[in-house]
Amino acid sequence: MSDFLMIQRPRRLRRNPAIRRLVRETLVRPADLIHPLFVVPGEGIRKPVASMPGVAQLSIDQAVLIAQESHQLGVGGIILFGIPEVKDPTGTDARNSSGIIQRAVRAIKDAVPDLYVMADTCYCEYTDHGHCGILHAVGHDCQDVDNDATLEILGEAAVSYAEAGVDMVAPSGMMDGMVAAIRRALDQHGHSAIPILSYAVKYASAYYGPFREAAESTPAFGDRRTYQMDPANRREAMKEATLDVAEGADMIMVKPGLAYLDMVRELRNRFDLPLAVYNVSGEYAMVKAAAAQGWIDEERVVLENMVAFKRAGADLILTYHAPDAARLLQDQR
Ligand code: PBG
Ligand code: ZN
């Protein structure tokens, strides 16, 4: 046996659960988890999303119950996505004081005032064409989202959510200047205390497939590659995050999660803001599908993924596993 091996034996610190617990470096708390909910019009509705077992579209009354459950499990907060009764070219429902999100926020804050409620702030669920903003007028040289016109209505939506009582807004549309526009609009309307979580680094990803079923937000034509980022780009992500921080983002997010943990680490090293990661619908669907086949141990995989996000540097994890993971974390001491 070499002298070196006599001295260097990392396995000494892995011998039993007690020592492994003592030297564990990364901990996940239920409070680190944000539970995304899909809210639809109607009452008594829990319509399962086929590609996301365990996830359903919820009418407001049911969303209140799920929010209550998540709160009792110690989940850190929820983020709401609204699917309106009527979609139109400019997504009017998103800035209507009695729109789906506004009513959901009021009902949930009423029933569970201590629960932290965020609202995804984007137009793709509200527009009839399914893009994340309003389109250039017909006759314009490209059939694409009109960035600056969209900034205008993003500000209006954010103010409307704030007026309904939301705790934080989370713009996810990857429009240039969206954080500054929302900050300005909120401040002008007396909501300077409402923070912004920017989806700063959001890639044009195939992992969003199941979400688009859940949110009924598949673009009617084209794709989102003129606003969401190319998965190949890292420097560009630093630029996006730098701009959002300069525009006044209070927290920033990387999305998707598992295939982009390098970006989570890069942002953690570069910025001193709280950092979130979105464990997106396709990542959830893959875990659920493999678990349903008996090919993986779902509970262990879920906790392993959560610890990976935190180890990479995320403070917060937006995940559909939130209630399940919170339950598992409570059993685990
Ligand atoms: C909308 C939005 C999307 C997601 C969150 N907000 C989808 C998209 O860009 O099409 C994806 C979430 C998920 O896949 O779980 N801007
Ligand atoms: Zn969108």
Coordinates of N, CA, C and O and ligand atoms in Angstrom, one line a residue, residues 36 38 52 81 120-125 130 132 171-174 199 202-203 205 207-212 215 217-219 224 227-228 255 278-283 320, ligand 1:
P36 N -45.5 26.1 -9.9 CA -46.3 26.8 -11.0 C -47.7 26.2 -11.1 O -47.9 25.0 -11.0
F38 N -51.5 26.4 -13.3 CA -52.2 26.9 -14.5 C -53.7 27.1 -14.1 O -54.4 26.2 -13.7
M52 N -48.2 15.9 -18.5 CA -47.6 16.2 -17.2 C -48.3 15.6 -16.1 O -49.1 16.2 -15.4
F81 N -49.9 31.0 -14.0 CA -50.1 31.2 -15.4 C -51.6 31.1 -15.7 O -52.3 30.2 -15.2
D120 N -46.5 35.0 -13.7 CA -45.8 35.0 -15.0 C -46.4 36.2 -15.8 O -47.6 36.3 -15.9
T121 N -45.5 37.0 -16.4 CA -45.9 38.2 -17.1 C -45.5 38.1 -18.5 O -44.4 38.5 -18.9
C122 N -46.4 37.5 -19.3 CA -46.1 37.3 -20.8 C -47.4 37.2 -21.5 O -48.4 36.9 -20.9
Y123 N -47.3 37.4 -22.8 CA -48.6 37.4 -23.6 C -49.0 36.1 -24.3 O -50.1 36.1 -24.9
C124 N -48.1 35.1 -24.3 CA -48.4 34.0 -25.2 C -49.6 33.2 -24.8 O -50.3 32.6 -25.6
E125 N -50.0 33.3 -23.5 CA -51.3 32.6 -23.1 C -52.5 33.4 -23.5 O -53.6 32.9 -23.4
G130 N -50.7 33.2 -30.2 CA -49.8 32.4 -29.3 C -48.4 32.9 -29.2 O -47.5 32.3 -28.6
C132 N -45.5 35.8 -27.8 CA -45.3 36.4 -26.5 C -45.5 37.9 -26.5 O -45.1 38.6 -25.5
P171 N -41.5 38.6 -15.8 CA -41.6 38.6 -17.2 C -40.8 37.5 -17.9 O -39.7 37.3 -17.6
S172 N -41.5 36.8 -18.8 CA -40.9 35.6 -19.4 C -40.8 35.7 -21.0 O -40.5 34.7 -21.6
G173 N -41.1 36.9 -21.5 CA -41.2 37.0 -23.0 C -39.9 37.3 -23.7 O -39.9 37.3 -25.0
M174 N -38.8 37.6 -23.0 CA -37.6 37.9 -23.7 C -37.6 39.0 -24.7 O -36.9 39.1 -25.7
Y199 N -37.0 36.4 -16.3 CA -36.5 35.2 -17.1 C -35.4 35.8 -18.0 O -35.7 36.1 -19.2
K202 N -33.4 32.8 -21.2 CA -34.4 31.8 -21.6 C -34.1 31.4 -23.0 O -34.1 32.2 -23.9
Y203 N -33.9 30.1 -23.1 CA -33.6 29.5 -24.4 C -34.8 29.1 -25.2 O -35.8 28.7 -24.6
S205 N -36.4 26.4 -26.5 CA -36.2 25.0 -26.1 C -37.3 24.1 -26.4 O -38.5 24.5 -26.3
Y207 N -37.9 21.6 -24.7 CA -38.4 21.2 -23.4 C -39.6 21.9 -22.9 O -40.2 21.5 -21.9
Y208 N -40.1 22.9 -23.7 CA -41.3 23.6 -23.3 C -42.6 22.9 -23.8 O -43.7 23.4 -23.6
G209 N -42.4 21.8 -24.6 CA -43.6 21.2 -25.2 C -44.8 20.9 -24.4 O -45.9 21.4 -24.6
P210 N -44.6 20.2 -23.2 CA -45.8 19.9 -22.4 C -46.4 21.2 -21.8 O -47.6 21.3 -21.7
F211 N -45.6 22.2 -21.5 CA -46.2 23.5 -21.0 C -47.2 24.1 -22.0 O -48.2 24.6 -21.6
R212 N -46.8 24.0 -23.2 CA -47.7 24.6 -24.2 C -49.0 23.9 -24.3 O -50.0 24.5 -24.7
A215 N -50.7 25.3 -21.0 CA -51.0 26.7 -21.1 C -51.8 27.1 -22.4 O -52.1 28.3 -22.6
S217 N -50.6 27.5 -25.3 CA -49.9 28.7 -25.8 C -48.9 28.3 -27.0 O -47.9 29.0 -27.1
T218 N -49.2 27.3 -27.7 CA -48.4 27.0 -28.9 C -48.6 28.1 -29.9 O -49.7 28.4 -30.3
P219 N -47.4 28.6 -30.5 CA -47.6 29.7 -31.5 C -48.3 29.1 -32.7 O -48.1 28.0 -33.1
R224 N -40.4 30.7 -31.5 CA -40.0 31.8 -30.7 C -38.6 32.2 -30.8 O -38.0 32.8 -30.0
Y227 N -37.0 35.7 -30.4 CA -36.9 36.4 -29.0 C -36.2 35.5 -28.0 O -35.5 36.0 -27.2
Q228 N -36.5 34.2 -28.0 CA -35.8 33.3 -27.1 C -34.4 33.0 -27.6 O -34.2 33.0 -28.8
K255 N -33.5 29.3 -17.8 CA -34.6 28.4 -18.2 C -34.2 27.8 -19.5 O -33.9 28.6 -20.4
Y278 N -35.6 27.4 -13.7 CA -36.9 26.8 -14.1 C -36.7 25.4 -14.5 O -36.2 25.1 -15.6
N279 N -37.2 24.4 -13.7 CA -37.2 23.0 -14.0 C -38.4 22.8 -14.9 O -39.5 22.5 -14.3
V280 N -38.3 22.9 -16.2 CA -39.4 23.1 -17.1 C -40.2 21.8 -17.3 O -39.9 20.7 -16.9
S281 N -41.3 22.0 -18.0 CA -42.3 20.9 -18.2 C -41.7 19.7 -18.9 O -42.1 18.6 -18.5
G282 N -40.9 19.8 -19.9 CA -40.3 18.7 -20.5 C -39.4 17.8 -19.6 O -39.3 16.6 -19.7
E283 N -38.7 18.5 -18.7 CA -37.9 17.9 -17.7 C -38.7 17.1 -16.8 O -38.4 15.9 -16.4
Y320 N -42.6 21.8 -11.1 CA -43.9 21.1 -10.9 C -43.8 20.0 -9.9 O -44.8 19.5 -9.4
Ligands
PBG1 C1 -44.2 31.6 -21.7 C2 -43.6 30.6 -20.9 C3 -43.1 29.3 -21.3 C4 -42.7 28.7 -20.1 C5 -42.9 29.6 -19.0 N1 -43.4 30.8 -19.5 C6 -43.2 28.6 -22.5 C7 -42.7 29.2 -23.8 O1 -41.8 30.0 -23.9 O2 -43.3 28.7 -24.8 C8 -42.2 27.3 -20.1 C9 -42.4 26.5 -18.9 C10 -42.3 25.1 -19.0 O3 -42.0 24.5 -20.0 O4 -42.5 24.5 -17.9 N2 -43.4 32.7 -22.1

